[in-house]
């Protein structure tokens, strides 16, 4: 039944963040002392974020796929989440449960 719970939590994240762009990642055994399965549900940054991706030497060359380019751009739009913002977002999700 774990997939059912991932789907439910994903739905609540969509509602709480008002963002339909999510990355759902399943991690099993990779870099784990005790093998287990867990999921990360990560809202993608809004494309209208205040941050602007600046072209740099680290940007992917034109030969990279558009998918890789999109992932790179998404990474550049992310910012660190401080404790206060984390608590606020957790409360938004809990309110949807």
GROMACS .gro file of C-alpha atoms in nm:
model
   97
    1UNK     CA    1   0.000   0.000   0.000
    2UNK     CA    2   0.291   0.249   0.010
    3UNK     CA    3   0.211   0.379  -0.340
    4UNK     CA    4  -0.142   0.468  -0.226
    5UNK     CA    5   0.005   0.686   0.049
    6UNK     CA    6   0.248   0.852  -0.191
    7UNK     CA    7  -0.042   0.937  -0.423
    8UNK     CA    8  -0.245   1.081  -0.132
    9UNK     CA    9   0.047   1.287   0.000
   10UNK     CA   10   0.124   1.410  -0.350
   11UNK     CA   11  -0.237   1.529  -0.383
   12UNK     CA   12  -0.210   1.718  -0.052
   13UNK     CA   13   0.119   1.876  -0.163
   14UNK     CA   14  -0.045   1.991  -0.487
   15UNK     CA   15  -0.323   2.158  -0.290
   16UNK     CA   16  -0.099   2.310  -0.023
   17UNK     CA   17   0.156   2.457  -0.265
   18UNK     CA   18  -0.086   2.538  -0.547
   19UNK     CA   19   0.176   2.391  -0.778
   20UNK     CA   20   0.114   2.102  -1.017
   21UNK     CA   21   0.484   2.050  -1.091
   22UNK     CA   22   0.619   1.788  -0.852
   23UNK     CA   23   0.911   1.548  -0.854
   24UNK     CA   24   0.843   1.216  -0.683
   25UNK     CA   25   1.158   1.014  -0.620
   26UNK     CA   26   1.176   0.660  -0.481
   27UNK     CA   27   1.493   0.576  -0.293
   28UNK     CA   28   1.570   0.217  -0.198
   29UNK     CA   29   1.901   0.094  -0.066
   30UNK     CA   30   2.112   0.371  -0.224
   31UNK     CA   31   2.347   0.517   0.040
   32UNK     CA   32   2.156   0.355   0.326
   33UNK     CA   33   2.299   0.177   0.632
   34UNK     CA   34   1.968  -0.006   0.676
   35UNK     CA   35   1.800  -0.095   0.343
   36UNK     CA   36   1.448   0.048   0.319
   37UNK     CA   37   1.224   0.229   0.072
   38UNK     CA   38   1.123   0.591   0.107
   39UNK     CA   39   0.990   0.862  -0.121
   40UNK     CA   40   1.070   1.228  -0.169
   41UNK     CA   41   0.786   1.451  -0.289
   42UNK     CA   42   0.950   1.774  -0.398
   43UNK     CA   43   0.753   2.067  -0.542
   44UNK     CA   44   0.928   2.209  -0.845
   45UNK     CA   45   0.999   2.581  -0.827
   46UNK     CA   46   0.748   2.804  -1.003
   47UNK     CA   47   0.888   2.922  -1.334
   48UNK     CA   48   0.793   3.278  -1.238
   49UNK     CA   49   1.027   3.262  -0.937
   50UNK     CA   50   1.205   3.582  -0.836
   51UNK     CA   51   1.537   3.411  -0.904
   52UNK     CA   52   1.673   3.430  -1.253
   53UNK     CA   53   1.889   3.160  -1.404
   54UNK     CA   54   2.205   3.329  -1.526
   55UNK     CA   55   2.399   3.173  -1.811
   56UNK     CA   56   2.737   3.056  -1.689
   57UNK     CA   57   3.023   2.835  -1.795
   58UNK     CA   58   2.853   2.553  -1.603
   59UNK     CA   59   2.538   2.569  -1.816
   60UNK     CA   60   2.481   2.256  -2.023
   61UNK     CA   61   2.624   2.262  -2.373
   62UNK     CA   62   2.378   2.279  -2.660
   63UNK     CA   63   2.430   1.906  -2.727
   64UNK     CA   64   2.257   1.808  -2.400
   65UNK     CA   65   1.896   1.703  -2.422
   66UNK     CA   66   1.620   1.949  -2.346
   67UNK     CA   67   1.528   1.729  -2.047
   68UNK     CA   68   1.875   1.773  -1.897
   69UNK     CA   69   1.860   2.144  -1.968
   70UNK     CA   70   1.521   2.168  -1.796
   71UNK     CA   71   1.656   1.986  -1.489
   72UNK     CA   72   1.954   2.221  -1.472
   73UNK     CA   73   1.727   2.526  -1.494
   74UNK     CA   74   1.499   2.385  -1.223
   75UNK     CA   75   1.799   2.329  -0.996
   76UNK     CA   76   1.913   2.690  -1.046
   77UNK     CA   77   1.566   2.816  -0.944
   78UNK     CA   78   1.571   2.632  -0.609
   79UNK     CA   79   1.672   2.799  -0.286
   80UNK     CA   80   1.754   2.677   0.065
   81UNK     CA   81   1.456   2.620   0.290
   82UNK     CA   82   1.499   2.772   0.635
   83UNK     CA   83   1.333   2.628   0.947
   84UNK     CA   84   1.054   2.888   0.964
   85UNK     CA   85   0.955   2.836   0.600
   86UNK     CA   86   0.971   2.458   0.651
   87UNK     CA   87   0.733   2.482   0.949
   88UNK     CA   88   0.496   2.705   0.752
   89UNK     CA   89   0.489   2.461   0.460
   90UNK     CA   90   0.443   2.162   0.693
   91UNK     CA   91   0.139   2.334   0.846
   92UNK     CA   92  -0.005   2.396   0.498
   93UNK     CA   93   0.028   2.027   0.414
   94UNK     CA   94  -0.110   1.914   0.751
   95UNK     CA   95  -0.414   2.137   0.703
   96UNK     CA   96  -0.493   1.943   0.382
   97UNK     CA   97  -0.468   1.599   0.547
   0.00000   0.00000   0.00000
